[in-house]
C-alpha cells in the first residue's frame, strides 16, 4: 500500500482531518498537536476521537503523524523553555493515547550556543522524563537542516540521542527530504549511499516516516525552506526515486510543501501516477 498524505489543520478535529485527507486521495496525514508557535491544546473530544478511530480502521488508513509545536525546545539554554518542552511533551503523549499506535514527531531542538554535546544530553534527559513503558506511540526525532544551532542534522547526533534514552524502543526517526539535502546528505545523486549510511549509523529499522518536501535552496544550504514537489533543488526525478525505493516505499510519506488543499491533491495525484 502506498501510504501518502500531507499536513492538515487540526482546528476542526480528527474526523474533519480524516474526511479532508480522504477527499484529496490521502490515506494518512500530519497535524500539529497545538498551535505550532506553542500554547494550549484543545481538549480532546472523545466522540470525535472514537469516530475517527473507527473510520481510520474501516478505511484501512496508515499510521498518522502528530507534530510537536516548533517552540518545543528540549535543549534550550533557558530553563523555563525546557520546562515548557517537558509540559507539552507529557501532555501530547497523554493525548496521543486516544489514537493508539501512531507517531509523534518532534524537532530535537537548538542548543543555542551550549554546544551539540550539551544539546544531546538535554534532549535525552527530556525523553527519559516523558517516555513510559505502557505507551503505544512511537516518538520520532526529525532529521534537521542544521539551521542555526539545530541538533539532529547528522545521523551521528540522532544516534547519540537514541543511545542515551532508556526506553529507546519507543523511539524512531522521521527523515525530512528537504532537511537532509540542505543538511549535506546528497539524496539526489547518491540516495543508496545516504540510506546505507543511515542504516550503518542509526539502523533503517528506526526509520518510521518520511517528510516528502522539495527544497527551495541547494545542497548543504542549511536553509530549511520547503518547495513544492518538482519545483525545488531535489526535482521530480529524485522524489520519484525516493517514493519507489525498496527501502523506503512501505513508509508513510507526508507532504509539508507550501500548498493549500487543492495543491496537495495535485501533488498526491502526481506521486500516485509515478508510483511503480
Ligand atoms: Fe518538522
Ligand atoms: Fe519536516
Ligand atoms: Zn522544515
mmCIF file of C-alpha atoms and ligand atoms in Angstrom:
data_model
loop_
_atom_site.group_PDB
_atom_site.id
_atom_site.type_symbol
_atom_site.label_atom_id
_atom_site.label_comp_id
_atom_site.label_asym_id
_atom_site.label_seq_id
_atom_site.Cartn_x
_atom_site.Cartn_y
_atom_site.Cartn_z
ATOM 1 C CA UNK A 1 0.000 0.000 0.000
ATOM 2 C CA UNK A 2 1.271 3.471 -0.939
ATOM 3 C CA UNK A 3 0.996 5.500 2.274
ATOM 4 C CA UNK A 4 0.679 9.113 1.237
ATOM 5 C CA UNK A 5 -0.683 12.220 2.892
ATOM 6 C CA UNK A 6 0.066 15.796 3.822
ATOM 7 C CA UNK A 7 -0.009 18.282 6.645
ATOM 8 C CA UNK A 8 -3.556 19.312 7.647
ATOM 9 C CA UNK A 9 -5.043 21.822 10.033
ATOM 10 C CA UNK A 10 -6.266 20.235 13.256
ATOM 11 C CA UNK A 11 -8.596 23.073 14.210
ATOM 12 C CA UNK A 12 -11.820 21.265 13.239
ATOM 13 C CA UNK A 13 -10.938 17.976 14.925
ATOM 14 C CA UNK A 14 -9.968 14.430 13.997
ATOM 15 C CA UNK A 15 -12.977 13.363 11.921
ATOM 16 C CA UNK A 16 -12.645 16.519 9.869
ATOM 17 C CA UNK A 17 -8.984 15.739 9.163
ATOM 18 C CA UNK A 18 -9.916 12.204 8.168
ATOM 19 C CA UNK A 19 -12.504 13.495 5.680
ATOM 20 C CA UNK A 20 -10.165 16.107 4.307
ATOM 21 C CA UNK A 21 -7.431 13.508 3.825
ATOM 22 C CA UNK A 22 -9.838 11.166 2.084
ATOM 23 C CA UNK A 23 -11.090 13.949 -0.194
ATOM 24 C CA UNK A 24 -7.582 14.508 -1.600
ATOM 25 C CA UNK A 25 -6.702 10.848 -2.073
ATOM 26 C CA UNK A 26 -4.595 10.555 1.086
ATOM 27 C CA UNK A 27 -4.576 7.614 3.479
ATOM 28 C CA UNK A 28 -2.554 9.301 6.227
ATOM 29 C CA UNK A 29 -1.840 12.876 7.343
ATOM 30 C CA UNK A 30 0.144 15.018 9.734
ATOM 31 C CA UNK A 31 -1.185 17.680 12.101
ATOM 32 C CA UNK A 32 0.056 19.946 14.867
ATOM 33 C CA UNK A 33 -0.991 18.849 18.332
ATOM 34 C CA UNK A 34 -1.483 22.537 19.197
ATOM 35 C CA UNK A 35 -0.624 25.933 17.759
ATOM 36 C CA UNK A 36 2.812 25.433 16.127
ATOM 37 C CA UNK A 37 4.032 28.520 17.993
ATOM 38 C CA UNK A 38 3.065 26.962 21.309
ATOM 39 C CA UNK A 39 0.143 27.456 23.622
ATOM 40 C CA UNK A 40 -2.581 25.246 24.979
ATOM 41 C CA UNK A 41 -4.022 22.288 23.107
ATOM 42 C CA UNK A 42 -7.737 21.949 22.521
ATOM 43 C CA UNK A 43 -9.411 19.466 24.872
ATOM 44 C CA UNK A 44 -9.871 16.018 23.325
ATOM 45 C CA UNK A 45 -13.447 15.423 22.189
ATOM 46 C CA UNK A 46 -13.980 11.738 22.919
ATOM 47 C CA UNK A 47 -16.845 11.313 20.457
ATOM 48 C CA UNK A 48 -14.740 12.834 17.707
ATOM 49 C CA UNK A 49 -11.726 10.697 18.501
ATOM 50 C CA UNK A 50 -13.737 7.458 18.804
ATOM 51 C CA UNK A 51 -15.417 8.078 15.470
ATOM 52 C CA UNK A 52 -12.007 8.872 13.990
ATOM 53 C CA UNK A 53 -10.549 5.605 15.276
ATOM 54 C CA UNK A 54 -13.473 3.709 13.757
ATOM 55 C CA UNK A 55 -13.201 5.485 10.379
ATOM 56 C CA UNK A 56 -9.448 5.040 10.013
ATOM 57 C CA UNK A 57 -9.729 1.349 10.815
ATOM 58 C CA UNK A 58 -12.654 0.790 8.477
ATOM 59 C CA UNK A 59 -10.885 2.631 5.663
ATOM 60 C CA UNK A 60 -7.525 0.989 6.236
ATOM 61 C CA UNK A 61 -5.668 4.239 6.943
ATOM 62 C CA UNK A 62 -1.935 4.170 7.548
ATOM 63 C CA UNK A 63 -0.385 5.459 10.785
ATOM 64 C CA UNK A 64 -0.853 9.186 11.273
ATOM 65 C CA UNK A 65 1.818 11.591 12.417
ATOM 66 C CA UNK A 66 1.323 14.234 15.079
ATOM 67 C CA UNK A 67 3.875 17.063 15.051
ATOM 68 C CA UNK A 68 5.024 18.852 18.208
ATOM 69 C CA UNK A 69 4.964 22.670 18.149
ATOM 70 C CA UNK A 70 8.102 24.388 16.809
ATOM 71 C CA UNK A 71 8.536 26.180 20.127
ATOM 72 C CA UNK A 72 9.234 22.897 21.887
ATOM 73 C CA UNK A 73 12.974 23.105 22.501
ATOM 74 C CA UNK A 74 14.150 20.371 24.826
ATOM 75 C CA UNK A 75 17.740 21.637 24.727
ATOM 76 C CA UNK A 76 17.223 25.362 25.207
ATOM 77 C CA UNK A 77 19.693 27.263 27.363
ATOM 78 C CA UNK A 78 16.648 28.751 29.102
ATOM 79 C CA UNK A 79 15.281 26.645 31.937
ATOM 80 C CA UNK A 80 11.710 27.893 31.553
ATOM 81 C CA UNK A 81 11.778 26.923 27.850
ATOM 82 C CA UNK A 82 12.964 23.431 28.779
ATOM 83 C CA UNK A 83 10.178 23.151 31.373
ATOM 84 C CA UNK A 84 7.662 24.183 28.721
ATOM 85 C CA UNK A 85 9.058 21.478 26.422
ATOM 86 C CA UNK A 86 8.582 18.911 29.154
ATOM 87 C CA UNK A 87 4.997 20.011 29.887
ATOM 88 C CA UNK A 88 3.990 19.977 26.220
ATOM 89 C CA UNK A 89 5.664 16.618 25.636
ATOM 90 C CA UNK A 90 3.916 15.000 28.610
ATOM 91 C CA UNK A 91 0.530 16.412 27.657
ATOM 92 C CA UNK A 92 0.909 15.470 23.980
ATOM 93 C CA UNK A 93 1.950 11.906 24.746
ATOM 94 C CA UNK A 94 -1.065 11.539 27.015
ATOM 95 C CA UNK A 95 -3.312 12.839 24.225
ATOM 96 C CA UNK A 96 -1.710 10.541 21.667
ATOM 97 C CA UNK A 97 -3.011 7.515 23.543
ATOM 98 C CA UNK A 98 -6.561 8.449 22.463
ATOM 99 C CA UNK A 99 -5.412 7.382 18.995
ATOM 100 C CA UNK A 100 -3.182 4.420 19.878
ATOM 101 C CA UNK A 101 -0.236 3.101 17.861
ATOM 102 C CA UNK A 102 0.542 6.262 15.940
ATOM 103 C CA UNK A 103 3.580 8.519 15.554
ATOM 104 C CA UNK A 104 4.642 11.702 17.355
ATOM 105 C CA UNK A 105 7.348 13.742 15.670
ATOM 106 C CA UNK A 106 9.457 16.500 17.213
ATOM 107 C CA UNK A 107 12.455 18.650 16.309
ATOM 108 C CA UNK A 108 15.337 17.636 18.576
ATOM 109 C CA UNK A 109 15.956 21.323 19.281
ATOM 110 C CA UNK A 110 18.527 24.098 19.138
ATOM 111 C CA UNK A 111 21.344 24.162 21.656
ATOM 112 C CA UNK A 112 21.693 27.963 21.367
ATOM 113 C CA UNK A 113 25.430 28.135 21.924
ATOM 114 C CA UNK A 114 25.722 25.448 24.605
ATOM 115 C CA UNK A 115 27.260 23.032 22.103
ATOM 116 C CA UNK A 116 25.979 19.861 20.455
ATOM 117 C CA UNK A 117 27.123 17.600 23.302
ATOM 118 C CA UNK A 118 25.139 19.522 25.880
ATOM 119 C CA UNK A 119 22.183 19.690 23.499
ATOM 120 C CA UNK A 120 22.181 15.922 23.054
ATOM 121 C CA UNK A 121 22.340 15.436 26.802
ATOM 122 C CA UNK A 122 19.370 17.758 27.450
ATOM 123 C CA UNK A 123 17.234 16.184 24.710
ATOM 124 C CA UNK A 124 17.920 12.696 26.067
ATOM 125 C CA UNK A 125 17.095 13.922 29.568
ATOM 126 C CA UNK A 126 13.706 15.200 28.379
ATOM 127 C CA UNK A 127 12.968 11.930 26.593
ATOM 128 C CA UNK A 128 13.922 9.979 29.695
ATOM 129 C CA UNK A 129 11.429 12.105 31.656
ATOM 130 C CA UNK A 130 8.453 11.680 29.303
ATOM 131 C CA UNK A 131 8.568 8.193 27.780
ATOM 132 C CA UNK A 132 6.683 5.497 29.657
ATOM 133 C CA UNK A 133 6.521 1.741 29.393
ATOM 134 C CA UNK A 134 2.786 1.464 28.574
ATOM 135 C CA UNK A 135 2.734 3.977 25.738
ATOM 136 C CA UNK A 136 1.716 2.747 22.279
ATOM 137 C CA UNK A 137 3.013 5.836 20.464
ATOM 138 C CA UNK A 138 6.374 5.888 18.718
ATOM 139 C CA UNK A 139 8.232 9.172 19.209
ATOM 140 C CA UNK A 140 10.181 10.317 16.162
ATOM 141 C CA UNK A 141 13.256 12.516 16.075
ATOM 142 C CA UNK A 142 13.179 14.593 12.906
ATOM 143 C CA UNK A 143 16.342 14.988 10.850
ATOM 144 C CA UNK A 144 17.158 18.707 10.663
ATOM 145 C CA UNK A 145 18.746 21.036 8.102
ATOM 146 C CA UNK A 146 21.327 22.394 10.548
ATOM 147 C CA UNK A 147 19.923 25.911 10.569
ATOM 148 C CA UNK A 148 21.435 27.986 13.394
ATOM 149 C CA UNK A 149 22.326 25.691 16.292
ATOM 150 C CA UNK A 150 19.890 22.884 15.433
ATOM 151 C CA UNK A 151 20.754 19.466 16.827
ATOM 152 C CA UNK A 152 19.896 16.442 14.672
ATOM 153 C CA UNK A 153 21.486 17.456 11.386
ATOM 154 C CA UNK A 154 23.754 14.426 11.297
ATOM 155 C CA UNK A 155 22.830 10.790 11.681
ATOM 156 C CA UNK A 156 25.512 10.578 14.392
ATOM 157 C CA UNK A 157 23.749 13.197 16.518
ATOM 158 C CA UNK A 158 20.431 11.349 16.217
ATOM 159 C CA UNK A 159 22.173 8.099 17.137
ATOM 160 C CA UNK A 160 23.825 9.724 20.152
ATOM 161 C CA UNK A 161 20.430 10.880 21.466
ATOM 162 C CA UNK A 162 18.868 7.433 20.987
ATOM 163 C CA UNK A 163 21.793 5.794 22.806
ATOM 164 C CA UNK A 164 21.203 7.945 25.888
ATOM 165 C CA UNK A 165 17.492 7.080 26.183
ATOM 166 C CA UNK A 166 16.451 4.205 28.406
ATOM 167 C CA UNK A 167 13.157 3.331 26.721
ATOM 168 C CA UNK A 168 14.598 3.775 23.268
ATOM 169 C CA UNK A 169 12.349 1.029 21.915
ATOM 170 C CA UNK A 170 9.773 3.877 21.866
ATOM 171 C CA UNK A 171 11.956 5.982 19.543
ATOM 172 C CA UNK A 172 12.165 6.229 15.778
ATOM 173 C CA UNK A 173 13.258 8.724 13.145
ATOM 174 C CA UNK A 174 11.374 10.872 10.657
ATOM 175 C CA UNK A 175 13.514 11.706 7.654
ATOM 176 C CA UNK A 176 12.742 15.073 6.055
ATOM 177 C CA UNK A 177 13.987 15.085 2.458
ATOM 178 C CA UNK A 178 14.372 18.875 2.325
ATOM 179 C CA UNK A 179 16.209 18.949 5.642
ATOM 180 C CA UNK A 180 18.739 16.211 4.936
ATOM 181 C CA UNK A 181 19.547 17.588 1.489
ATOM 182 C CA UNK A 182 20.028 21.058 2.991
ATOM 183 C CA UNK A 183 21.976 19.400 5.784
ATOM 184 C CA UNK A 184 24.515 17.780 3.458
ATOM 185 C CA UNK A 185 23.192 14.323 2.521
ATOM 186 C CA UNK A 186 23.054 14.087 -1.249
ATOM 187 C CA UNK A 187 19.842 12.178 -1.864
ATOM 188 C CA UNK A 188 19.728 13.493 -5.439
ATOM 189 C CA UNK A 189 22.952 11.874 -6.648
ATOM 190 C CA UNK A 190 23.553 9.213 -4.027
ATOM 191 C CA UNK A 191 20.312 8.036 -2.410
ATOM 192 C CA UNK A 192 21.619 4.483 -1.937
ATOM 193 C CA UNK A 193 24.776 5.761 -0.252
ATOM 194 C CA UNK A 194 22.827 8.002 2.122
ATOM 195 C CA UNK A 195 20.495 5.152 3.080
ATOM 196 C CA UNK A 196 23.472 2.857 3.653
ATOM 197 C CA UNK A 197 24.954 5.442 5.966
ATOM 198 C CA UNK A 198 21.633 5.835 7.772
ATOM 199 C CA UNK A 199 21.467 2.081 8.191
ATOM 200 C CA UNK A 200 25.039 1.838 9.463
ATOM 201 C CA UNK A 201 24.696 4.662 11.995
ATOM 202 C CA UNK A 202 21.048 4.621 13.106
ATOM 203 C CA UNK A 203 19.598 1.458 11.567
ATOM 204 C CA UNK A 204 16.848 1.530 8.945
ATOM 205 C CA UNK A 205 14.511 -0.267 11.359
ATOM 206 C CA UNK A 206 14.286 3.074 13.225
ATOM 207 C CA UNK A 207 13.016 4.904 10.155
ATOM 208 C CA UNK A 208 9.238 5.285 10.570
ATOM 209 C CA UNK A 209 8.175 8.187 8.338
ATOM 210 C CA UNK A 210 9.306 10.467 5.524
ATOM 211 C CA UNK A 211 8.572 14.187 5.258
ATOM 212 C CA UNK A 212 8.442 14.488 1.495
ATOM 213 C CA UNK A 213 9.443 18.017 0.535
ATOM 214 C CA UNK A 214 11.363 19.625 -2.263
ATOM 215 C CA UNK A 215 13.956 22.233 -1.252
ATOM 216 C CA UNK A 216 13.967 25.877 -2.297
ATOM 217 C CA UNK A 217 17.723 26.132 -1.713
ATOM 218 C CA UNK A 218 20.621 23.975 -2.826
ATOM 219 C CA UNK A 219 22.709 21.160 -1.377
ATOM 220 C CA UNK A 220 24.185 21.927 2.073
ATOM 221 C CA UNK A 221 22.397 25.296 2.195
ATOM 222 C CA UNK A 222 21.146 24.721 5.790
ATOM 223 C CA UNK A 223 18.141 26.899 4.968
ATOM 224 C CA UNK A 224 15.120 24.656 5.625
ATOM 225 C CA UNK A 225 12.796 26.237 3.079
ATOM 226 C CA UNK A 226 10.382 23.721 1.606
ATOM 227 C CA UNK A 227 9.388 23.869 -2.064
ATOM 228 C CA UNK A 228 6.543 22.246 -3.966
ATOM 229 C CA UNK A 229 7.231 18.794 -5.380
ATOM 230 C CA UNK A 230 9.323 19.157 -8.543
ATOM 231 C CA UNK A 231 9.782 22.903 -8.058
ATOM 232 C CA UNK A 232 12.972 22.841 -5.995
ATOM 233 C CA UNK A 233 16.545 21.572 -5.979
ATOM 234 C CA UNK A 234 15.578 17.945 -5.417
ATOM 235 C CA UNK A 235 13.312 17.973 -8.502
ATOM 236 C CA UNK A 236 10.831 15.326 -9.603
ATOM 237 C CA UNK A 237 13.252 12.570 -10.608
ATOM 238 C CA UNK A 238 14.849 12.335 -7.169
ATOM 239 C CA UNK A 239 11.465 12.467 -5.450
ATOM 240 C CA UNK A 240 10.071 9.695 -7.656
ATOM 241 C CA UNK A 241 13.118 7.564 -6.810
ATOM 242 C CA UNK A 242 12.510 8.176 -3.115
ATOM 243 C CA UNK A 243 8.852 7.059 -3.124
ATOM 244 C CA UNK A 244 9.754 3.917 -5.055
ATOM 245 C CA UNK A 245 12.978 2.982 -3.287
ATOM 246 C CA UNK A 246 12.719 -0.589 -1.942
ATOM 247 C CA UNK A 247 13.973 0.527 1.499
ATOM 248 C CA UNK A 248 11.524 3.442 1.741
ATOM 249 C CA UNK A 249 8.441 2.541 -0.261
ATOM 250 C CA UNK A 250 6.469 1.000 2.615
ATOM 251 C CA UNK A 251 6.861 4.033 4.895
ATOM 252 C CA UNK A 252 4.254 6.787 5.245
ATOM 253 C CA UNK A 253 5.129 9.835 3.089
ATOM 254 C CA UNK A 254 3.880 13.190 4.402
ATOM 255 C CA UNK A 255 3.967 16.338 2.296
ATOM 256 C CA UNK A 256 4.839 19.610 4.036
ATOM 257 C CA UNK A 257 5.058 21.597 0.834
ATOM 258 C CA UNK A 258 3.739 25.165 0.582
ATOM 259 C CA UNK A 259 0.218 24.270 -0.540
ATOM 260 C CA UNK A 260 -3.458 24.602 0.198
ATOM 261 C CA UNK A 261 -5.660 21.532 -0.024
ATOM 262 C CA UNK A 262 -6.051 21.630 -3.824
ATOM 263 C CA UNK A 263 -2.275 21.903 -4.299
ATOM 264 C CA UNK A 264 -1.775 18.893 -2.042
ATOM 265 C CA UNK A 265 -4.406 16.972 -4.025
ATOM 266 C CA UNK A 266 -2.436 17.621 -7.222
ATOM 267 C CA UNK A 267 0.878 16.542 -5.677
ATOM 268 C CA UNK A 268 -0.685 13.369 -4.300
ATOM 269 C CA UNK A 269 -2.167 12.571 -7.724
ATOM 270 C CA UNK A 270 1.234 13.181 -9.342
ATOM 271 C CA UNK A 271 3.004 10.917 -6.841
ATOM 272 C CA UNK A 272 0.425 8.159 -7.310
ATOM 273 C CA UNK A 273 0.895 8.334 -11.088
ATOM 274 C CA UNK A 274 4.627 7.874 -10.575
ATOM 275 C CA UNK A 275 4.421 5.106 -8.041
ATOM 276 C CA UNK A 276 5.668 1.859 -9.592
HETATM 277 FE FE1 LIG B 1 9.145 19.348 11.342
HETATM 278 FE FE1 LIG B 2 9.619 18.209 8.310
HETATM 279 ZN ZN1 LIG B 3 11.377 22.071 7.509
#
